[in-house]
Amino acid sequence: MTESVRRDASPEQRVTEWDGDHPRTTANDDDVPGVDPAELSDEDLIREVRSLHRTRLDTLRHATDSALANHLRRTAELETEYLARHPGREIDPHRLRDA
């Protein structure tokens, strides 16, 4: 059994907690890697989200716990920013399930 499996909390549970639309951390915000998503242009925001989604499975399967936690934190930050900018985003009717 690996060390990460024996821990009480998963990497996702150890990732920064969210308080509404903002991360709640005890660490200094200067220690958190990455540009503040609010400072990114729409084009850069989409590029960053694409990059994270492209590397998701590899990170989940092979990255260290800290790298996975950072990946989860960054994905949440970027997706939260996207949803804040596009609250009325277009929903593809083909993605809906019959009720």
C-alpha atoms as an extended CHARMM CRD file, in Angstrom:
* protein
*
        99  EXT
         1         1  MET       CA              0.0000000000        0.0000000000        0.0000000000  PROA      1               0.0000000000
         2         2  THR       CA              1.3610000000        3.4270000000       -0.8800000000  PROA      2               0.0000000000
         3         3  GLU       CA              1.7390000000        6.1990000000        1.6250000000  PROA      3               0.0000000000
         4         4  SER       CA             -0.9100000000        8.3530000000       -0.0930000000  PROA      4               0.0000000000
         5         5  VAL       CA             -3.5000000000        5.5840000000        0.2350000000  PROA      5               0.0000000000
         6         6  ARG       CA             -2.9230000000        5.2900000000        3.9960000000  PROA      6               0.0000000000
         7         7  ARG       CA             -3.4840000000        8.9640000000        4.7180000000  PROA      7               0.0000000000
         8         8  ASP       CA             -6.7700000000       10.0340000000        6.2690000000  PROA      8               0.0000000000
         9         9  ALA       CA             -7.6160000000       12.5940000000        3.5690000000  PROA      9               0.0000000000
        10        10  SER       CA             -7.4210000000       12.3790000000       -0.2000000000  PROA      10              0.0000000000
        11        11  PRO       CA             -5.4610000000       15.0150000000       -2.1550000000  PROA      11              0.0000000000
        12        12  GLU       CA             -8.7780000000       16.5910000000       -3.1000000000  PROA      12              0.0000000000
        13        13  GLN       CA             -9.7520000000       16.8650000000        0.5570000000  PROA      13              0.0000000000
        14        14  ARG       CA             -6.3530000000       18.3710000000        1.3950000000  PROA      14              0.0000000000
        15        15  VAL       CA             -6.6320000000       20.9960000000       -1.3550000000  PROA      15              0.0000000000
        16        16  THR       CA             -7.4490000000       24.5710000000       -0.3920000000  PROA      16              0.0000000000
        17        17  GLU       CA            -11.0070000000       24.9320000000        0.8950000000  PROA      17              0.0000000000
        18        18  TRP       CA            -13.3420000000       27.2900000000       -0.9280000000  PROA      18              0.0000000000
        19        19  ASP       CA            -15.4530000000       29.9280000000        0.7720000000  PROA      19              0.0000000000
        20        20  GLY       CA            -17.9760000000       31.0110000000       -1.8380000000  PROA      20              0.0000000000
        21        21  ASP       CA            -15.9880000000       32.1610000000       -4.8480000000  PROA      21              0.0000000000
        22        22  HSD       CA            -12.6840000000       32.5700000000       -3.0080000000  PROA      22              0.0000000000
        23        23  PRO       CA            -10.0950000000       30.1210000000       -1.7310000000  PROA      23              0.0000000000
        24        24  ARG       CA             -9.6400000000       30.0090000000        2.0290000000  PROA      24              0.0000000000
        25        25  THR       CA             -6.0400000000       29.3100000000        2.9330000000  PROA      25              0.0000000000
        26        26  THR       CA             -3.7020000000       29.6690000000        5.8470000000  PROA      26              0.0000000000
        27        27  ALA       CA             -0.6990000000       30.0440000000        3.5680000000  PROA      27              0.0000000000
        28        28  ASN       CA              0.4720000000       33.3530000000        2.1970000000  PROA      28              0.0000000000
        29        29  ASP       CA             -1.1980000000       33.9940000000       -1.1790000000  PROA      29              0.0000000000
        30        30  ASP       CA              2.2640000000       34.7870000000       -2.5900000000  PROA      30              0.0000000000
        31        31  ASP       CA              3.1300000000       31.0980000000       -2.1060000000  PROA      31              0.0000000000
        32        32  VAL       CA              0.3280000000       29.9360000000       -4.4300000000  PROA      32              0.0000000000
        33        33  PRO       CA              1.6080000000       29.2970000000       -7.9680000000  PROA      33              0.0000000000
        34        34  GLY       CA             -0.1390000000       30.7250000000      -11.0040000000  PROA      34              0.0000000000
        35        35  VAL       CA             -1.5300000000       34.0380000000      -12.1260000000  PROA      35              0.0000000000
        36        36  ASP       CA             -4.7200000000       35.1980000000      -10.4250000000  PROA      36              0.0000000000
        37        37  PRO       CA             -7.4830000000       34.0100000000      -12.8030000000  PROA      37              0.0000000000
        38        38  ALA       CA             -9.2230000000       37.4010000000      -12.5510000000  PROA      38              0.0000000000
        39        39  GLU       CA             -6.1520000000       38.9540000000      -14.1990000000  PROA      39              0.0000000000
        40        40  LEU       CA             -6.2600000000       36.6220000000      -17.2280000000  PROA      40              0.0000000000
        41        41  SER       CA             -7.8360000000       37.6230000000      -20.5180000000  PROA      41              0.0000000000
        42        42  ASP       CA            -10.6870000000       35.4000000000      -21.7360000000  PROA      42              0.0000000000
        43        43  GLU       CA             -8.3110000000       33.8220000000      -24.2670000000  PROA      43              0.0000000000
        44        44  ASP       CA             -5.6820000000       33.0840000000      -21.6150000000  PROA      44              0.0000000000
        45        45  LEU       CA             -8.2970000000       31.7360000000      -19.2090000000  PROA      45              0.0000000000
        46        46  ILE       CA             -9.5960000000       29.2650000000      -21.8210000000  PROA      46              0.0000000000
        47        47  ARG       CA             -6.0310000000       28.2570000000      -22.7170000000  PROA      47              0.0000000000
        48        48  GLU       CA             -5.2290000000       27.5310000000      -19.0640000000  PROA      48              0.0000000000
        49        49  VAL       CA             -8.4360000000       25.5140000000      -18.5550000000  PROA      49              0.0000000000
        50        50  ARG       CA             -7.7130000000       23.4900000000      -21.7170000000  PROA      50              0.0000000000
        51        51  SER       CA             -4.2050000000       22.7600000000      -20.5100000000  PROA      51              0.0000000000
        52        52  LEU       CA             -5.4370000000       21.5160000000      -17.1380000000  PROA      52              0.0000000000
        53        53  HSD       CA             -8.0820000000       19.3070000000      -18.6980000000  PROA      53              0.0000000000
        54        54  ARG       CA             -5.5720000000       17.9040000000      -21.1900000000  PROA      54              0.0000000000
        55        55  THR       CA             -3.2360000000       16.8600000000      -18.3460000000  PROA      55              0.0000000000
        56        56  ARG       CA             -5.9530000000       15.7560000000      -15.9060000000  PROA      56              0.0000000000
        57        57  LEU       CA             -5.7360000000       11.9590000000      -16.2400000000  PROA      57              0.0000000000
        58        58  ASP       CA             -1.9550000000       11.8740000000      -16.2250000000  PROA      58              0.0000000000
        59        59  THR       CA             -1.8820000000       14.0730000000      -13.1130000000  PROA      59              0.0000000000
        60        60  LEU       CA             -4.5260000000       11.9690000000      -11.3820000000  PROA      60              0.0000000000
        61        61  ARG       CA             -2.7150000000        8.7120000000      -12.1170000000  PROA      61              0.0000000000
        62        62  HSD       CA              0.9360000000        9.6120000000      -11.8010000000  PROA      62              0.0000000000
        63        63  ALA       CA              1.5540000000       12.9080000000       -9.9960000000  PROA      63              0.0000000000
        64        64  THR       CA              2.5730000000       13.3300000000       -6.3820000000  PROA      64              0.0000000000
        65        65  ASP       CA             -0.1290000000       14.2060000000       -3.8540000000  PROA      65              0.0000000000
        66        66  SER       CA              1.0630000000       17.8020000000       -3.7160000000  PROA      66              0.0000000000
        67        67  ALA       CA              1.0180000000       18.1220000000       -7.5160000000  PROA      67              0.0000000000
        68        68  LEU       CA             -2.4780000000       16.6430000000       -7.6520000000  PROA      68              0.0000000000
        69        69  ALA       CA             -3.6710000000       18.9860000000       -4.9030000000  PROA      69              0.0000000000
        70        70  ASN       CA             -2.2110000000       21.9610000000       -6.8060000000  PROA      70              0.0000000000
        71        71  HSD       CA             -3.8630000000       20.7400000000      -10.0250000000  PROA      71              0.0000000000
        72        72  LEU       CA             -7.2410000000       20.4600000000       -8.2630000000  PROA      72              0.0000000000
        73        73  ARG       CA             -6.8580000000       23.8910000000       -6.6630000000  PROA      73              0.0000000000
        74        74  ARG       CA             -5.9020000000       25.5350000000       -9.9360000000  PROA      74              0.0000000000
        75        75  THR       CA             -8.7020000000       23.8320000000      -11.8580000000  PROA      75              0.0000000000
        76        76  ALA       CA            -11.2360000000       25.0350000000       -9.2800000000  PROA      76              0.0000000000
        77        77  GLU       CA             -9.8550000000       28.5920000000       -9.4150000000  PROA      77              0.0000000000
        78        78  LEU       CA             -9.9440000000       28.7840000000      -13.2110000000  PROA      78              0.0000000000
        79        79  GLU       CA            -13.3390000000       27.1260000000      -13.6060000000  PROA      79              0.0000000000
        80        80  THR       CA            -14.8430000000       29.3530000000      -10.9000000000  PROA      80              0.0000000000
        81        81  GLU       CA            -13.5340000000       32.4160000000      -12.7680000000  PROA      81              0.0000000000
        82        82  TYR       CA            -14.9370000000       31.1150000000      -16.0690000000  PROA      82              0.0000000000
        83        83  LEU       CA            -18.3790000000       30.5630000000      -14.5310000000  PROA      83              0.0000000000
        84        84  ALA       CA            -18.3020000000       34.0190000000      -12.9330000000  PROA      84              0.0000000000
        85        85  ARG       CA            -17.5960000000       35.5730000000      -16.3400000000  PROA      85              0.0000000000
        86        86  HSD       CA            -20.1350000000       33.4430000000      -18.2040000000  PROA      86              0.0000000000
        87        87  PRO       CA            -23.1090000000       32.8310000000      -15.8680000000  PROA      87              0.0000000000
        88        88  GLY       CA            -25.5060000000       32.5740000000      -18.8190000000  PROA      88              0.0000000000
        89        89  ARG       CA            -23.3000000000       30.3100000000      -20.8870000000  PROA      89              0.0000000000
        90        90  GLU       CA            -25.0170000000       28.4650000000      -23.7280000000  PROA      90              0.0000000000
        91        91  ILE       CA            -26.0840000000       24.9320000000      -22.8260000000  PROA      91              0.0000000000
        92        92  ASP       CA            -25.8810000000       22.3810000000      -25.6460000000  PROA      92              0.0000000000
        93        93  PRO       CA            -29.3030000000       20.6710000000      -25.8160000000  PROA      93              0.0000000000
        94        94  HSD       CA            -27.5890000000       17.4350000000      -26.8900000000  PROA      94              0.0000000000
        95        95  ARG       CA            -25.9220000000       17.3110000000      -23.4700000000  PROA      95              0.0000000000
        96        96  LEU       CA            -29.2320000000       17.2950000000      -21.6080000000  PROA      96              0.0000000000
        97        97  ARG       CA            -30.7880000000       14.1040000000      -20.2910000000  PROA      97              0.0000000000
        98        98  ASP       CA            -34.4740000000       13.3220000000      -20.5040000000  PROA      98              0.0000000000
        99        99  ALA       CA            -36.1650000000       13.8760000000      -17.1490000000  PROA      99              0.0000000000
